[in-house]
Coordinates of C-alpha atoms (C1' of nucleotides) in Angstrom, one line a residue:
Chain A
X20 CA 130.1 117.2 138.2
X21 CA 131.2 115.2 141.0
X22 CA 130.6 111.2 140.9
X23 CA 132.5 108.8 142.7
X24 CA 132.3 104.9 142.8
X25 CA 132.4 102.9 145.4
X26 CA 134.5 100.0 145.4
X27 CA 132.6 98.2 148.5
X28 CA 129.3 99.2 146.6
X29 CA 127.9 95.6 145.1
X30 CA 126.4 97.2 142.5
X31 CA 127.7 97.6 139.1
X32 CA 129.7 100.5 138.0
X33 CA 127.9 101.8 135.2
X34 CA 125.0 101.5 138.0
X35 CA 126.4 104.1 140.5
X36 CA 127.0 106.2 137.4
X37 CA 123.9 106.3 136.8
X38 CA 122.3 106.8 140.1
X39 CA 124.6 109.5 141.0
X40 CA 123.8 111.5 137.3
X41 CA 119.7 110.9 138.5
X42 CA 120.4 111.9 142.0
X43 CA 122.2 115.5 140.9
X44 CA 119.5 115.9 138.3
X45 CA 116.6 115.5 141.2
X46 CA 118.6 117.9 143.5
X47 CA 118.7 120.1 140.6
X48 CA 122.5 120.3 140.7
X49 CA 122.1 119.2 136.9
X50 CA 119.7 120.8 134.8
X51 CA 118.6 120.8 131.2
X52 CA 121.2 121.7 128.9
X53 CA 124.2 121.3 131.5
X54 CA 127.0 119.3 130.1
X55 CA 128.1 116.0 131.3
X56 CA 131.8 115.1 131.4
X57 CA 133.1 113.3 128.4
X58 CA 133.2 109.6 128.1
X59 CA 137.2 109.8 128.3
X60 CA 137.3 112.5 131.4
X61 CA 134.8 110.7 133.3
X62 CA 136.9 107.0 132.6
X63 CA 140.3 108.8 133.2
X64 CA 139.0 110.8 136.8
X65 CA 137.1 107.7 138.1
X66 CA 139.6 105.3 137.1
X67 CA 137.7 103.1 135.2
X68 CA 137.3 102.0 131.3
X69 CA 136.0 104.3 129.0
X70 CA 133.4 101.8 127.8
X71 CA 131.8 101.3 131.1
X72 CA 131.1 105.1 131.3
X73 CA 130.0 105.0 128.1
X74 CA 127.6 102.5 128.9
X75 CA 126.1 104.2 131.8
X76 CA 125.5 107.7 129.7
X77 CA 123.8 105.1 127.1
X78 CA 121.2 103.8 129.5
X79 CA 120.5 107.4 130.7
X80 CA 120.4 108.1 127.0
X81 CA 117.3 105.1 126.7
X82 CA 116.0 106.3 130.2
X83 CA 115.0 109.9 128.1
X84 CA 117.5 111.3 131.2
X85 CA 120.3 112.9 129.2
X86 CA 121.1 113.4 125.1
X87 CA 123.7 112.6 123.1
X88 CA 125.8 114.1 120.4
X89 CA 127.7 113.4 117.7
X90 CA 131.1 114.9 118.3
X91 CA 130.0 116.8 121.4
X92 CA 129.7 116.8 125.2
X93 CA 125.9 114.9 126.1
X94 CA 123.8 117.0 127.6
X95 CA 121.1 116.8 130.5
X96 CA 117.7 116.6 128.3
X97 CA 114.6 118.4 129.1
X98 CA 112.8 116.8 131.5
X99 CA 109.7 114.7 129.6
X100 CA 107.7 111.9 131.2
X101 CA 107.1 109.3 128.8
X102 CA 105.9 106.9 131.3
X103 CA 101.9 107.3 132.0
X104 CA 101.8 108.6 135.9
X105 CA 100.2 105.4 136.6
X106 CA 102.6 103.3 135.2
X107 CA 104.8 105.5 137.3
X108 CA 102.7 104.6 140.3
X109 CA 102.2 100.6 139.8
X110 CA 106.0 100.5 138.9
X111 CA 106.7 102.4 142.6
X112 CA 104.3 100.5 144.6
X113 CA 106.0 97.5 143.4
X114 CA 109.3 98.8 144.4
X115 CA 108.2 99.5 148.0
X116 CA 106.4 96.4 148.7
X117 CA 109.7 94.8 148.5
X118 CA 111.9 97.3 150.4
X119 CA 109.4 97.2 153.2
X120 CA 109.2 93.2 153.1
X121 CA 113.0 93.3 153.6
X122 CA 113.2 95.7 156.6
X123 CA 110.2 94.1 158.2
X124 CA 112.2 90.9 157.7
X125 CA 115.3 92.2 159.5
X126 CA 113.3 94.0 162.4
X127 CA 112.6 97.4 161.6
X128 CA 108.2 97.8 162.8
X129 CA 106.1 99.6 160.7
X130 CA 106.6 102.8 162.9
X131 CA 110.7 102.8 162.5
X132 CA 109.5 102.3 158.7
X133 CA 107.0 105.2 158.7
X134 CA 109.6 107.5 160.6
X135 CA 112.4 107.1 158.3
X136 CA 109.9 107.6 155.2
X137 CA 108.5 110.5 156.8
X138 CA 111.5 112.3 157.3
X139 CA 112.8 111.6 153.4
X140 CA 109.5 112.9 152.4
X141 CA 109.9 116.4 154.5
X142 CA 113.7 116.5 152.7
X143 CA 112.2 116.4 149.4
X144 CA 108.8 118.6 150.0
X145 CA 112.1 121.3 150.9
X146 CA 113.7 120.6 147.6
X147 CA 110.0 120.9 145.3
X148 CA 109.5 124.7 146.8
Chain B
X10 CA 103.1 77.2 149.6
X11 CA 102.4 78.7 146.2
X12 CA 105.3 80.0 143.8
X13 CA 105.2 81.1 140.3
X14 CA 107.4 82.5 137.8
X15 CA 106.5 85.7 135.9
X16 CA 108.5 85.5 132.6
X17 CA 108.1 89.0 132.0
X18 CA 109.7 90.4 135.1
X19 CA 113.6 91.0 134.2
X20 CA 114.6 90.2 137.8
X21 CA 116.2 86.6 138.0
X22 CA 114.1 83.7 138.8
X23 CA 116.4 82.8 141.9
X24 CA 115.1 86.8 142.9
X25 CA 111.6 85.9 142.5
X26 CA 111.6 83.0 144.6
X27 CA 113.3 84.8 147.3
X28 CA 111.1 87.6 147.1
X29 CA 107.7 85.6 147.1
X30 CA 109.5 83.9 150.0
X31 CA 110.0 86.7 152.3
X32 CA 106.7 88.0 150.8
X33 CA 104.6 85.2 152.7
X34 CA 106.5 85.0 155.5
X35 CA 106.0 89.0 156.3
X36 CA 102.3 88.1 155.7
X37 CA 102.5 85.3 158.0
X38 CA 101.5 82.9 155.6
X39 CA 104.6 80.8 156.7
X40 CA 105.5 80.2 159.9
X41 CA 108.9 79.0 161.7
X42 CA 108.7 75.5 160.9
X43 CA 106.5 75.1 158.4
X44 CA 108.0 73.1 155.2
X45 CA 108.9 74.5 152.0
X46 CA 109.0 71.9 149.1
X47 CA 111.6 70.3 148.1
X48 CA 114.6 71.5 145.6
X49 CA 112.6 69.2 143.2
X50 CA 109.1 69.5 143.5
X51 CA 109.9 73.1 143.0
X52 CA 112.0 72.9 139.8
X53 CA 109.3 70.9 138.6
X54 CA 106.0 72.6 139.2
X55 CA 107.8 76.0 138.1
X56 CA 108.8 74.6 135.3
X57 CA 112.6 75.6 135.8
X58 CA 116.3 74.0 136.8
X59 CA 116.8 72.4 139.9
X60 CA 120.0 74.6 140.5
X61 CA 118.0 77.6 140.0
X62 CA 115.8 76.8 142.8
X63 CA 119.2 75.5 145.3
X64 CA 120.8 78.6 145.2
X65 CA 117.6 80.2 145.8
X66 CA 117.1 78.1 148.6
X67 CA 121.0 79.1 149.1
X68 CA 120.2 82.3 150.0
X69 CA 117.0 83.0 151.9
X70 CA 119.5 80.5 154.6
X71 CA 122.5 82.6 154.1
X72 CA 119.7 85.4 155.0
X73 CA 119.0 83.3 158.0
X74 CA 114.8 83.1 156.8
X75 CA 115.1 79.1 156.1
X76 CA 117.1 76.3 157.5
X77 CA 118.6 73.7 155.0
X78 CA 118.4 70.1 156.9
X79 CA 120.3 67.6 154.7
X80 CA 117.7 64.9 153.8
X81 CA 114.7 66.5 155.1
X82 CA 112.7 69.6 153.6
X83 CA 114.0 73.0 154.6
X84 CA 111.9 74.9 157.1
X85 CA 111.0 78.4 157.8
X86 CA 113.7 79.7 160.6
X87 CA 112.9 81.1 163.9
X88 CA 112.3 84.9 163.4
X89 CA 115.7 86.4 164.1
X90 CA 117.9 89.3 163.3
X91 CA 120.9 89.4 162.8
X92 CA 121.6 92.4 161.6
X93 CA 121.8 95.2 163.9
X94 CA 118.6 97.4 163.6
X95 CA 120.6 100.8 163.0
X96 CA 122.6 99.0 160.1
X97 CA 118.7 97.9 158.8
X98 CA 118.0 101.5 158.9
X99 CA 120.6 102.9 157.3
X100 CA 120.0 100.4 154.5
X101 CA 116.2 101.1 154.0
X102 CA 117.4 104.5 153.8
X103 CA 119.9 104.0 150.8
X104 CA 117.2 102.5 149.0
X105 CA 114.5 104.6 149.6
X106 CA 116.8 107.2 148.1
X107 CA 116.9 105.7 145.0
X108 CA 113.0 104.7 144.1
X109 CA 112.3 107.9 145.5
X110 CA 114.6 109.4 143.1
X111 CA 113.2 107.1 140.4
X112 CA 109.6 108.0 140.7
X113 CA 110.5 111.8 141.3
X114 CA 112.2 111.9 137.9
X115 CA 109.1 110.0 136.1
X116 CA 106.7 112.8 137.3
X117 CA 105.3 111.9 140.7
X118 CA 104.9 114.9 143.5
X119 CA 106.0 114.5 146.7
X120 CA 102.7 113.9 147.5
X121 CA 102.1 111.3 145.4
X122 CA 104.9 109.6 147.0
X123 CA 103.6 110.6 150.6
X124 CA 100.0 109.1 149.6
X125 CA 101.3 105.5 148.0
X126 CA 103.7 105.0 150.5
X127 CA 101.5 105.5 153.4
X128 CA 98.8 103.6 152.3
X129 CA 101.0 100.4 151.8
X130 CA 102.2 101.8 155.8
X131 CA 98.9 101.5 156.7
X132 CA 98.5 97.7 155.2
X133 CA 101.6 96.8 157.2
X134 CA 100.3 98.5 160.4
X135 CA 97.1 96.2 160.2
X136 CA 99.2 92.9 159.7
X137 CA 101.5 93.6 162.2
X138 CA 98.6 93.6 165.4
Chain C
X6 CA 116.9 82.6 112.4
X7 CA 118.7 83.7 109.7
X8 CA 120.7 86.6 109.3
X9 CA 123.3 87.9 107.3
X10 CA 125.3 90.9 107.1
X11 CA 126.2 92.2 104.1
X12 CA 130.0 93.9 103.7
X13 CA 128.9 96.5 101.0
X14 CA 126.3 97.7 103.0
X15 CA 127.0 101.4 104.9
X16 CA 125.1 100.6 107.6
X17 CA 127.2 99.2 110.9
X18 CA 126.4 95.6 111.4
X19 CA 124.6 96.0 114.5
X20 CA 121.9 98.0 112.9
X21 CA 121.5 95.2 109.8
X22 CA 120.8 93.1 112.4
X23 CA 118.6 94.8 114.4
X24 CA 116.7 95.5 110.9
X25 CA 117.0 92.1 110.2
X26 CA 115.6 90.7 113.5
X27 CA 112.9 93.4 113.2
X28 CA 112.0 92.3 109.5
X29 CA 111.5 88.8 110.5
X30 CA 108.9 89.6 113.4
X31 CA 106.9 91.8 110.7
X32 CA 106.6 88.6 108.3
X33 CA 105.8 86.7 111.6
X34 CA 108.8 84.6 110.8
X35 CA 109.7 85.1 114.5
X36 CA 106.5 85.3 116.7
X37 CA 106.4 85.9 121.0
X38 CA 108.0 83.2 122.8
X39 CA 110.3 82.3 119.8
X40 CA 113.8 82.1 121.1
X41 CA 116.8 83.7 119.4
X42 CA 120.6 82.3 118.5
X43 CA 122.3 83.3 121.5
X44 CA 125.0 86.2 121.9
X45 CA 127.7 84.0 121.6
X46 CA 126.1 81.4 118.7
X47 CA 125.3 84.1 116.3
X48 CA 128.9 85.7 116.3
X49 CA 130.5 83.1 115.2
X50 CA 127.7 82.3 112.8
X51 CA 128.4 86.0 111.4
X52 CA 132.1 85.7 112.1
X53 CA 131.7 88.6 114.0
X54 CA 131.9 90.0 117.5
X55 CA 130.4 88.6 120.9
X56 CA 129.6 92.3 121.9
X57 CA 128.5 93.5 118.4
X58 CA 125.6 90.9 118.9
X59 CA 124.9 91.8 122.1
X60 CA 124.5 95.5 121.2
X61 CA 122.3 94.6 118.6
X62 CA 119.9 92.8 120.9
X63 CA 120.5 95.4 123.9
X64 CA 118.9 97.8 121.4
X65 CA 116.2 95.5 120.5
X66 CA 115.2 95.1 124.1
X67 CA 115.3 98.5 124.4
X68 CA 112.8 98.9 121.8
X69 CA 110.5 96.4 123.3
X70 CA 111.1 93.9 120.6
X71 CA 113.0 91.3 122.8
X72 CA 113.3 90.4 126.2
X73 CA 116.6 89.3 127.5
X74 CA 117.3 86.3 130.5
X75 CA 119.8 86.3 132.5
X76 CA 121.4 82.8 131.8
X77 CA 118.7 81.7 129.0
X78 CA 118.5 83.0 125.4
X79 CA 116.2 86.1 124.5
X80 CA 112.8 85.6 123.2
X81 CA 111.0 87.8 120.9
X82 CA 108.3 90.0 123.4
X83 CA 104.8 89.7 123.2
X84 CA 103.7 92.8 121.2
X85 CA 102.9 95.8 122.8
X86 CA 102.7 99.3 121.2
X87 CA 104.2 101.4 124.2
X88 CA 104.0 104.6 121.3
X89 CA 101.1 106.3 121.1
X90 CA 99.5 105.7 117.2
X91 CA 99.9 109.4 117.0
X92 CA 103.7 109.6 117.6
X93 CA 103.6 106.8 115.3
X94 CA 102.3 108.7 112.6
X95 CA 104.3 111.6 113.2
X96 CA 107.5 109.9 113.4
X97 CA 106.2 107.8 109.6
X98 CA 106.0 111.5 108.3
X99 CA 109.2 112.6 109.0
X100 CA 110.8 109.8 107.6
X101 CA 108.9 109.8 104.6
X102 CA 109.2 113.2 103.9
X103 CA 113.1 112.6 103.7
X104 CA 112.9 109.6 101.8
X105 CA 110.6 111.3 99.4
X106 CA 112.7 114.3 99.2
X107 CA 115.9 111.9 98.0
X108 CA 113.4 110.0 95.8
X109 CA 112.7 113.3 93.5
X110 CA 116.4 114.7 93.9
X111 CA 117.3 111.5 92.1
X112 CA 114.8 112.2 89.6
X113 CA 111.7 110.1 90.2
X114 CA 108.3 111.7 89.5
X115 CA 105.7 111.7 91.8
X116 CA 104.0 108.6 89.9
X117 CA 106.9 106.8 90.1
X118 CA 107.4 107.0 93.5
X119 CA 103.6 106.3 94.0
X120 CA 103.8 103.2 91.9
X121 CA 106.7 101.8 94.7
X122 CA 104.4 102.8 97.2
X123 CA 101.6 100.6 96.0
X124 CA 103.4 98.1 95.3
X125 CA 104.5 97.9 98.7
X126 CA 101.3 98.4 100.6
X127 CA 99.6 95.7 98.6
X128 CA 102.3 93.4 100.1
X129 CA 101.9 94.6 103.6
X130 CA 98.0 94.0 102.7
X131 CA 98.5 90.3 102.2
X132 CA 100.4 89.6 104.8
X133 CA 98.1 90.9 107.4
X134 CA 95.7 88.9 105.8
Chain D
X23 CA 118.0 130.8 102.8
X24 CA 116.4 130.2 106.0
X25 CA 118.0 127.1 108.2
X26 CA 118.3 125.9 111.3
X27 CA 119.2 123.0 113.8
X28 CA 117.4 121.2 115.8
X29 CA 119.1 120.2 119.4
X30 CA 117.0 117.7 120.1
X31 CA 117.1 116.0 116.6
X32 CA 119.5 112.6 117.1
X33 CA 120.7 113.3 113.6
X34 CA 124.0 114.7 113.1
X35 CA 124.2 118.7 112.5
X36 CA 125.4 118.3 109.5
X37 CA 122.7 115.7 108.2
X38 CA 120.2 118.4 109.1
X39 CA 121.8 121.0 107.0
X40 CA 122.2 118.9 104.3
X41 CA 118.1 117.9 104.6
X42 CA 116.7 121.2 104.7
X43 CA 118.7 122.0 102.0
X44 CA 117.7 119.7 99.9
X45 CA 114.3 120.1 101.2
X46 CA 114.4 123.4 99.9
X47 CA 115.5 122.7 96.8
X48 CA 112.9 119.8 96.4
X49 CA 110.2 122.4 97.0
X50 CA 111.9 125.1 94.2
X51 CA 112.6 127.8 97.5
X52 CA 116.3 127.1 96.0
X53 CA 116.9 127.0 92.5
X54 CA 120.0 126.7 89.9
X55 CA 122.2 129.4 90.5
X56 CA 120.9 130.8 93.6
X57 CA 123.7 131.3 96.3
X58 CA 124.2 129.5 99.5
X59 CA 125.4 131.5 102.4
X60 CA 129.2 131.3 103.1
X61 CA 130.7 128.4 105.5
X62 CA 131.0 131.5 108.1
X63 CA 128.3 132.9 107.8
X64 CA 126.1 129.7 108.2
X65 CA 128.3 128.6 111.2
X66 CA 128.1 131.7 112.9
X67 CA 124.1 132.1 112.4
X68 CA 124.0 128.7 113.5
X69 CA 126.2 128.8 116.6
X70 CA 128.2 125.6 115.2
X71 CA 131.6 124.8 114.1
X72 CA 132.7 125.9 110.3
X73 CA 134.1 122.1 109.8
X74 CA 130.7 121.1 110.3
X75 CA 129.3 123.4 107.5
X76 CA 132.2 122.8 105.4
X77 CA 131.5 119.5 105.9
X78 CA 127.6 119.4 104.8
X79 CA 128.9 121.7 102.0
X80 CA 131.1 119.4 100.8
X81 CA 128.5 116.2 100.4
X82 CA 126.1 118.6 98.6
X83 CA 128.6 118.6 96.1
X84 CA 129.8 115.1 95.8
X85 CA 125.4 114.3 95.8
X86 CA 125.7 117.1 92.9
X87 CA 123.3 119.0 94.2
X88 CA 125.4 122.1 94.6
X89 CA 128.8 123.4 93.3
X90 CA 131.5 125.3 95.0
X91 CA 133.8 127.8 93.8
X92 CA 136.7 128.8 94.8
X93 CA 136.4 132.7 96.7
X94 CA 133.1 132.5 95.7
X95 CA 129.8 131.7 97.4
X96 CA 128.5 127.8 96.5
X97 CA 125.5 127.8 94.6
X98 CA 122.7 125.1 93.6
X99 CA 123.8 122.8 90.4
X100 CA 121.9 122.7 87.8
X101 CA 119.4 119.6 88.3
X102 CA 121.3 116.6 86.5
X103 CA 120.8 112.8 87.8
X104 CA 124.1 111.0 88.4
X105 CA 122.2 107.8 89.2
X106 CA 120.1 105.6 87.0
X107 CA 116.6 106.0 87.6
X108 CA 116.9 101.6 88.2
X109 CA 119.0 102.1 90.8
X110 CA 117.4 105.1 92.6
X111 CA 114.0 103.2 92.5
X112 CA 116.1 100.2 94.3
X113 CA 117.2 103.0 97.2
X114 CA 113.6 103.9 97.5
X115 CA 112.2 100.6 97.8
X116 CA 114.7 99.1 100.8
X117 CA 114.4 102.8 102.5
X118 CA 110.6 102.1 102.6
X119 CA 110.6 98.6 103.2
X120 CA 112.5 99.4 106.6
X121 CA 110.4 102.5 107.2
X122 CA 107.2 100.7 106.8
X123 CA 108.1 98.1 108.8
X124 CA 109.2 100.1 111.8
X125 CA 105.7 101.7 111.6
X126 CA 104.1 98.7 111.5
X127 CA 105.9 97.2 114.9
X128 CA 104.7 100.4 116.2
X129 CA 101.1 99.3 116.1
X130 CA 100.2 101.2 112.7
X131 CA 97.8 99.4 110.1
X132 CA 98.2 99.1 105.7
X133 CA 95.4 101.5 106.2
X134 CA 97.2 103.9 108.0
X135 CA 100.1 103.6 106.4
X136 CA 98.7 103.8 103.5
X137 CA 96.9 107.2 104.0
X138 CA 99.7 108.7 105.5
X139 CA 101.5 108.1 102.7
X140 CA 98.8 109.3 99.8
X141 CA 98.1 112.4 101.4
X142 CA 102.0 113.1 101.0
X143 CA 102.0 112.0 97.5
X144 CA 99.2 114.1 96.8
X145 CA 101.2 117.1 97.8
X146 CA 104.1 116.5 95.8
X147 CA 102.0 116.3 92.9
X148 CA 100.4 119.9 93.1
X149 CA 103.9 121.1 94.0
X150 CA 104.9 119.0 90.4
X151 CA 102.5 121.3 88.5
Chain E
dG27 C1' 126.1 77.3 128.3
dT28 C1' 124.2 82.0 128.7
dG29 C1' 123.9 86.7 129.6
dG30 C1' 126.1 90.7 132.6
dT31 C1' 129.9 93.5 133.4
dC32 C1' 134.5 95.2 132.8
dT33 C1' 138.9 96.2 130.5
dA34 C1' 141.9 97.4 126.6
dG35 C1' 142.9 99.1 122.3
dA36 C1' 141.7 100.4 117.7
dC37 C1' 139.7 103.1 113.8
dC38 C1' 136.2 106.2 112.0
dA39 C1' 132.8 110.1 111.6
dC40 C1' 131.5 114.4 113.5
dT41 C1' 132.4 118.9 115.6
Chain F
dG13 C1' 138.6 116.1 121.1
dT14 C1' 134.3 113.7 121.1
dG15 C1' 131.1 110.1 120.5
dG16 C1' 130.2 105.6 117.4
dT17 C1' 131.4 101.2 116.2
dC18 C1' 134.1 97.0 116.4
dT19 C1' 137.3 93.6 118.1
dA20 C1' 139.4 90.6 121.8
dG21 C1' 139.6 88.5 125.9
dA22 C1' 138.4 88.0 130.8
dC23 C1' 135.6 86.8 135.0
dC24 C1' 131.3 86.4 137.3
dA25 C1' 126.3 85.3 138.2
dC26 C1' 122.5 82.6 136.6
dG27 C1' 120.2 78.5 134.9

DNA sequence: GTGGTCTAGACCACT
DNA sequence: GTGGTCTAGACCACG
């Protein structure tokens, strides 16, 4: 488990945390069952406050992402989709319409767009085989 | 111009108005020039405070999309960029990453992905001739 | 709104209100669009914690039972089952089955626990009246 | 003495022990006298730390429900009722007023409810005879 | 004024 | 040692 935060990053801390546990988790560097750091390892190595770790793995924890335990380490969960796929759709859609808006606002044209989506795409057909 | 509020949606109202904003520029419903209501009007037809709608207002001219013209309405900015386009890249990259990530984790195939995101592509290809 | 919490009772205080806010909406004491105390009212109305409050309603809004604004108070949601009926039923049997399982430890008979029962359904029968 | 524990359960390890045990008493596979496997054994069947049995062992005992013995396996207690039947029919009505009225903000009906609940009460009473 | 985030330090229950 | 809960006090973003 290496995470890291960013200090430049806008974004919350507990938010990085978060991204960075999904990110390993898609990349399968996480899978079901592997242990997390503990609340107190992860505050101590990142330099931060216990309870804002804590309240990262507790959103995961809501997001059905990773489980935790009483007394022990949390663990990734099995992967379950709660969400109906087109709720997962809608929700995504959504989500693009406004990251498109913004780099068609600050001069990107549909091609640079379609390019740089194209090429994440290939990346993560690789990773699904 | 039309605005409206969507109680439901957890982003901040100040988001919303920026986002519907940008929205109808990218569609060309406004044009450099063209009026947006004022600070009051707005507050008032959506039902919400006047410093709400300001800072919104704050913003999209911080983001160099409006121009604040003390006494007079603000206006939709000539279309500029300041942002170099490599930096715009590199930033629709980052967040690609993460909705991509998102909508992997709740189920969607790669090819889901591929076929929502280039039908929106296609929408933006059409608008942009 | 009002809520108590009681000393004597096991449960942490979070959970009593959370049960409390929950108990309310059932009787339709609280109904969608009905704003609650804010974070920081309700603590010192409980002479209690800021951030036990705001765990309490955290979890609420987790459930689905509130929403929270950023910079306005929460409201209670407009109801929407996101749990399929059948999860629903399955989780009611679990817990019954425990709560049963006490009931005859502690030396109730069937007919007693039956006659609590009733009782209970015939009130929930009114009130959806 | 068949038991096991359930990963993804949110309840404690030792709650689950202490459930199935009294599950099993509740439905005579356990009866006065009978022995209970030793704290090592359980743990080490059940992959989990001896505190933790020791643990669930020990609030058996305060519940009554079983009796330890020095050097000596525990076994189940004679069936005696430390409570009052009052105040055991008091637990069992706020247990089910708060599981009833989480199934009913889950979109279940009286009706539902209801049958649910008869068909279970309907087995404890052939188990009764 | 209101929620969002973070820090700090404490005590308890579980493993 | 590990998570669960609670308190206290702070600063920021939003309305």
């Amino acid at each position: 488990m290496w995470l890291s935060i960013n200090e430049r990053d806008s974004r919350p801390i507990y938010l990085q945390i978060i991204n960075q546990v999904k990110d390993q988790v898609r990349r399968g560097l996480l899978k079901p069952g592997d242990e997390l750091p503990s609340v107190r390892e992860l505050a101590d190595s990142l330099q931060i406050n216990m309870h804002t770790v804590r309240g990262a793995y507790l959103k995961l924890k809501d997001q059905g992402l990773i489980e935790l335990h009483l007394g022990r380490r949390a663990t990734i969960a099995g992967s379950r989709f709660p969400l109906k796929l087109e709720d997962a759709e809608a929700g995504l859609q959504l989500r693009l319409e406004e990251v498109f808006t913004d780099a068609l606002l600050e001069g990107l044209s549909a091609s640079d767009i379609s390019r740089i989506v194209d090429r994440q795409i290939e990346q993560i057909k690789k990773t699904e085989r």
